[in-house]
Amino acid sequence: MATKNKVIITCAVTGAIHTPSMSPYLPVTASEIADAAIGAAEAGAAVVHLHARDPKDGRPDQTPEGFEPFLKIIKQRSDCVVNITTGGAPTMSIQERVRPAATWRPELASLNMGSMNFGLFPMLARFDAQLKHQWERDYLGNKGILFHNTFEDIEHILTTLSPHGTRFEFECYDTAHLYNLKHFHDAGLVKGPLFIQTVFGLMGGIGAHYDDVMHMRRTADRLFGDQYKWSVLGAGKNQMNIAAISAALGGHVRVGLEDSLWAGRGKLAESNAQQVRSARQIIEGLGLEIATPDEAREMLALKGTDTVGF
């Protein structure tokens, strides 16, 4: 099928950064996560990026059992590409983080490409008064979070998941992460087409200035040539600006309540689908088309749904 000028929209529907007291629209229960993913797919997302949460208080849950209910519902009701996180939450061990993808063998799994400071604490001042759970305050206020992604960790995820045919959304929060990916590419542990998700505006990673975006794009071009597909996500208020830059440059985009709670200045997004529709409007306004799930599978050389474990 012809995929030139087709843009893959990924929607990350809940994540592990924002906490449930921040927005009544953040999916927490399995049914909410399933409905959010299906709604995003119906709005135009070819890929849904998934985390699980404890339904009682919304804290991140990286048990395979936490993922099972919504994975089965999504597969029954949608043909979207399912992407399971191996990032989990930055406070989790690598063994804990890889378990859901190792169990359920998805077409895609995220893979963070380097260790980094992970600064959630600026959000505490904004949301402190409305936080309902002590875990939220402890989590957001922690200035000591180091997101642990050593070369050993990365290799462990690659060698655990690759034998099942799972491919990767390589999350690169800074230039060094692109060079780390180059190391694994040169070593033959990953092969093109690489799906590189460059992340902008999260404290501890590269900023969200236009020059930062172009620097990451130029570096990826130089390191990987035509062996990769470039996608972006902008954190918080940067979400749609960064998406527009990527689409205008022939790249792909990621949106969703994991990355931003907002649908404009001071206005909470009421659904993941709302953000997908906004991204779609930008893409189609540039004369481009959104990719279907099967077109995304072709572009990213995915295995299809026949051999997933859910």
Coordinates of C-alpha atoms in Angstrom, one line a residue:
M1 CA 0.0 0.0 0.0
A2 CA 1.2 3.6 -0.7
T3 CA 2.4 5.1 2.6
K4 CA 4.2 8.2 1.3
N5 CA 2.9 11.4 3.0
K6 CA 1.1 9.3 5.6
V7 CA 1.6 10.4 9.2
I8 CA 1.4 7.9 12.1
I9 CA -0.4 9.3 15.1
T10 CA 0.5 7.6 18.3
C11 CA -1.7 8.2 21.4
A12 CA -0.3 7.6 24.9
V13 CA -3.5 7.4 26.9
T14 CA -2.5 7.5 30.5
G15 CA 1.2 7.0 31.3
A16 CA 2.9 7.3 34.7
I17 CA 3.8 11.0 34.9
H18 CA 0.4 12.6 35.6
T19 CA -1.6 11.6 38.6
P20 CA -5.3 11.1 38.8
S21 CA -6.0 14.2 41.0
M22 CA -4.6 16.4 38.3
S23 CA -7.5 15.7 35.9
P24 CA -10.8 13.9 36.1
Y25 CA -10.3 12.9 32.5
L26 CA -7.1 10.8 33.1
P27 CA -7.9 7.1 32.5
V28 CA -7.3 5.0 35.6
T29 CA -9.4 1.8 35.5
A30 CA -9.0 -0.9 32.9
S31 CA -12.4 0.0 31.3
E32 CA -11.4 3.7 31.2
I33 CA -8.0 2.9 29.6
A34 CA -9.6 0.6 27.0
D35 CA -12.3 3.2 26.1
A36 CA -9.6 5.9 25.9
A37 CA -7.5 3.8 23.6
I38 CA -10.4 2.8 21.4
G39 CA -11.7 6.3 21.2
A40 CA -8.2 7.5 20.2
A41 CA -8.0 4.9 17.5
E42 CA -11.4 5.9 16.2
A43 CA -10.3 9.5 16.0
G44 CA -7.3 8.6 13.9
A45 CA -4.5 7.1 16.1
A46 CA -2.8 4.2 14.4
V47 CA -0.8 3.3 17.5
V48 CA -1.9 3.3 21.2
H49 CA 0.9 3.4 23.8
L50 CA -0.3 1.8 27.0
H51 CA 0.4 1.9 30.8
A52 CA -1.6 0.3 33.5
R53 CA -2.8 1.9 36.9
D54 CA -4.0 0.6 40.2
P55 CA -7.8 1.2 39.9
K56 CA -8.1 2.0 43.6
D57 CA -5.8 5.1 43.7
G58 CA -4.4 5.5 40.2
R59 CA -0.7 4.7 41.0
P60 CA 1.3 3.1 38.1
D61 CA 0.9 -0.6 38.0
Q62 CA 3.5 -2.6 35.9
T63 CA 2.1 -6.1 36.6
P64 CA 1.1 -8.1 33.6
E65 CA -2.2 -8.7 35.3
G66 CA -2.8 -5.0 35.4
F67 CA -2.6 -4.9 31.6
E68 CA -4.6 -8.0 30.7
P69 CA -8.2 -6.7 31.0
F70 CA -7.8 -3.7 28.7
L71 CA -5.5 -5.5 26.2
K72 CA -8.1 -8.0 25.4
I73 CA -10.9 -5.4 25.1
I74 CA -8.8 -3.2 22.7
K75 CA -7.9 -6.2 20.5
Q76 CA -11.6 -7.2 20.3
R77 CA -12.8 -3.7 19.4
S78 CA -10.0 -2.2 17.4
D79 CA -7.3 -3.0 14.8
C80 CA -4.9 -0.4 16.2
V81 CA -1.3 -1.2 16.9
V82 CA -0.8 -1.8 20.6
N83 CA 2.5 -0.5 22.1
I84 CA 3.2 -1.6 25.7
T85 CA 5.5 0.4 27.8
T86 CA 8.8 -0.9 29.2
G87 CA 9.3 2.5 30.9
G88 CA 6.7 1.9 33.5
A89 CA 7.4 4.5 36.1
P90 CA 10.9 5.9 36.6
T91 CA 11.0 4.5 40.2
M92 CA 10.6 0.9 39.0
S93 CA 13.3 -1.7 38.4
I94 CA 14.1 -2.9 34.9
Q95 CA 12.9 -6.4 35.7
E96 CA 9.5 -5.0 36.8
R97 CA 9.3 -2.7 33.8
V98 CA 9.8 -5.4 31.1
R99 CA 7.3 -8.0 32.5
P100 CA 4.1 -6.9 30.7
A101 CA 5.7 -6.7 27.3
A102 CA 7.5 -10.0 27.9
T103 CA 4.2 -11.6 28.9
W104 CA 1.9 -10.2 26.2
R105 CA 4.3 -10.0 23.3
P106 CA 2.9 -6.9 21.6
E107 CA 3.8 -5.6 18.1
L108 CA 5.5 -2.6 19.7
A109 CA 7.1 -1.8 23.0
S110 CA 8.6 1.5 24.1
L111 CA 12.3 1.5 25.0
N112 CA 14.0 4.4 26.8
M113 CA 17.5 4.9 25.4
G114 CA 19.4 6.3 28.4
S115 CA 19.6 7.1 32.1
M116 CA 18.5 10.6 33.1
N117 CA 17.3 12.8 35.8
F118 CA 13.5 12.8 35.7
G119 CA 12.0 16.0 37.1
L120 CA 8.4 15.8 38.0
F121 CA 8.6 18.1 41.0
P122 CA 7.8 21.4 39.1
M123 CA 4.2 20.0 38.9
L124 CA 3.8 19.7 42.6
A125 CA 3.6 23.5 43.2
R126 CA 0.8 23.8 40.6
F127 CA -1.3 20.8 41.8
D128 CA -0.4 20.3 45.5
A129 CA -3.7 21.7 46.9
Q130 CA -5.8 19.3 44.8
L131 CA -3.9 16.1 45.3
K132 CA -6.1 13.5 47.0
H133 CA -3.5 10.7 47.7
Q134 CA -0.3 10.9 49.7
W135 CA 1.5 8.7 47.1
E136 CA 0.9 11.5 44.5
R137 CA 2.6 14.1 46.7
D138 CA 5.5 11.8 47.5
Y139 CA 6.0 10.9 43.9
L140 CA 5.8 14.4 42.4
G141 CA 7.9 15.9 45.1
N142 CA 10.8 13.5 44.7
K143 CA 13.8 15.4 43.4
G144 CA 16.0 12.3 43.6
I145 CA 14.4 10.3 40.7
L146 CA 17.0 8.9 38.4
F147 CA 15.4 7.0 35.5
H148 CA 17.7 4.0 35.2
N149 CA 18.4 2.9 31.6
T150 CA 21.9 1.6 31.5
F151 CA 23.4 -0.2 28.4
E152 CA 22.8 -3.5 30.4
D153 CA 19.2 -2.5 31.0
I154 CA 18.6 -1.7 27.3
E155 CA 20.2 -4.9 26.1
H156 CA 18.1 -6.9 28.6
I157 CA 14.9 -5.5 27.1
L158 CA 16.1 -6.0 23.6
T159 CA 17.1 -9.6 24.1
T160 CA 14.0 -10.4 26.1
L161 CA 11.5 -9.0 23.6
S162 CA 13.1 -9.3 20.2
P163 CA 12.8 -13.1 20.0
H164 CA 9.0 -12.7 20.1
G165 CA 9.0 -10.3 17.1
T166 CA 8.3 -7.2 19.2
R167 CA 9.7 -4.1 17.7
F168 CA 10.4 -0.8 19.5
E169 CA 9.4 2.8 19.9
F170 CA 12.9 4.1 20.9
E171 CA 12.3 7.0 23.3
C172 CA 15.2 9.5 23.0
Y173 CA 15.1 12.4 25.5
D174 CA 18.4 13.9 24.5
T175 CA 21.1 13.7 21.8
A176 CA 23.2 11.1 23.8
H177 CA 20.2 8.7 23.5
L178 CA 20.4 8.8 19.7
Y179 CA 24.1 7.8 20.0
N180 CA 23.2 5.0 22.4
L181 CA 20.7 3.7 19.8
K182 CA 23.4 4.0 17.2
H183 CA 25.6 1.7 19.3
F184 CA 22.9 -1.0 19.4
H185 CA 22.2 -0.6 15.7
D186 CA 25.9 -1.0 14.9
A187 CA 26.0 -4.1 17.1
G188 CA 23.2 -5.7 15.2
L189 CA 20.8 -5.8 18.2
V190 CA 18.3 -3.5 16.4
K191 CA 17.5 -3.2 12.7
G192 CA 15.7 -0.7 10.6
P193 CA 13.2 0.7 10.1
L194 CA 13.8 2.2 13.6
F195 CA 10.8 4.0 15.1
I196 CA 12.5 6.9 16.9
Q197 CA 10.4 8.9 19.3
T198 CA 12.2 12.2 20.2
V199 CA 10.9 13.7 23.4
F200 CA 11.0 17.4 24.1
G201 CA 10.3 19.6 27.1
L202 CA 10.5 17.1 30.0
M203 CA 12.7 18.3 32.8
G204 CA 15.9 16.3 32.7
G205 CA 15.8 16.0 28.9
I206 CA 16.3 18.3 25.9
G207 CA 14.2 21.4 25.8
A208 CA 11.3 22.2 23.4
H209 CA 12.7 25.1 21.4
Y210 CA 12.6 24.8 17.6
D211 CA 16.4 24.6 17.6
D212 CA 16.3 21.6 19.9
V213 CA 13.8 19.8 17.6
M214 CA 16.0 20.5 14.6
H215 CA 19.1 19.4 16.4
M216 CA 17.6 16.1 17.2
R217 CA 16.3 15.6 13.7
R218 CA 19.7 16.5 12.1
T219 CA 21.5 14.1 14.4
A220 CA 19.1 11.3 13.7
D221 CA 19.4 11.9 9.9
R222 CA 23.2 11.8 10.2
L223 CA 23.3 8.7 12.3
F224 CA 20.5 6.6 10.7
G225 CA 19.9 8.0 7.2
D226 CA 16.9 6.3 5.6
Q227 CA 16.9 3.6 8.3
Y228 CA 14.4 5.3 10.6
K229 CA 11.0 6.8 11.0
W230 CA 11.0 10.0 13.1
S231 CA 8.3 10.9 15.5
V232 CA 8.0 13.5 18.2
L233 CA 6.2 14.2 21.5
G234 CA 6.1 17.5 23.2
A235 CA 5.5 17.6 27.0
G236 CA 2.7 19.7 28.4
K237 CA 2.1 23.0 26.6
N238 CA 4.5 22.0 23.9
Q239 CA 2.5 19.1 22.6
M240 CA 0.8 20.6 19.5
N241 CA 3.6 23.0 18.6
I242 CA 6.1 20.1 18.4
A243 CA 3.6 18.0 16.5
A244 CA 3.2 20.7 13.9
I245 CA 6.9 21.0 13.4
S246 CA 7.3 17.2 12.9
A247 CA 4.4 16.9 10.5
A248 CA 5.7 19.9 8.4
L249 CA 9.0 18.2 8.2
G250 CA 7.6 14.8 7.1
G251 CA 7.7 13.2 10.5
H252 CA 5.1 11.4 12.8
V253 CA 3.5 12.6 16.0
R254 CA 2.6 11.4 19.4
V255 CA -0.1 13.0 21.6
G256 CA -2.2 11.8 24.6
L257 CA -2.8 12.5 28.3
E258 CA 0.4 10.8 29.2
D259 CA 2.3 13.7 27.6
S260 CA -0.1 16.6 28.2
L261 CA -3.3 17.1 30.1
W262 CA -4.2 20.2 28.1
A263 CA -6.2 21.2 25.1
G264 CA -5.1 24.8 25.1
R265 CA -4.0 27.4 27.6
G266 CA -5.6 26.5 31.0
K267 CA -8.1 24.1 29.4
L268 CA -8.0 20.5 30.3
A269 CA -8.4 18.0 27.5
E270 CA -11.6 16.0 28.0
S271 CA -10.3 12.9 26.2
N272 CA -7.4 11.4 24.4
A273 CA -9.5 11.5 21.3
Q274 CA -9.7 15.3 21.5
Q275 CA -5.9 15.6 21.3
V276 CA -5.8 13.1 18.4
R277 CA -8.4 15.2 16.5
S278 CA -6.3 18.3 17.1
A279 CA -3.2 16.6 15.7
R280 CA -5.2 15.2 12.8
Q281 CA -6.4 18.7 12.0
I282 CA -2.8 20.0 11.9
I283 CA -1.7 17.1 9.7
E284 CA -4.6 17.3 7.2
G285 CA -4.2 21.1 7.2
L286 CA -0.7 20.5 5.7
G287 CA -2.2 18.4 2.9
L288 CA -1.0 15.2 4.5
E289 CA -3.0 12.0 5.4
I290 CA -3.0 10.0 8.6
A291 CA -1.8 6.4 8.4
T292 CA -4.2 3.6 9.1
P293 CA -3.0 0.9 11.6
D294 CA -2.1 -1.4 8.7
E295 CA -0.2 1.3 7.0
A296 CA 1.7 1.9 10.2
R297 CA 2.4 -1.8 10.4
E298 CA 3.9 -1.7 6.9
M299 CA 6.0 1.4 7.6
L300 CA 7.4 0.0 10.9
A301 CA 7.7 -3.6 9.7
L302 CA 5.5 -4.9 12.5
K303 CA 4.5 -8.5 12.9
G304 CA 0.8 -8.1 13.0
T305 CA -1.7 -9.3 15.6
D306 CA -1.5 -13.0 14.9
T307 CA 1.4 -13.7 17.3
V308 CA 0.7 -11.3 20.1
G309 CA 0.0 -12.9 23.5
F310 CA -3.4 -11.3 24.2

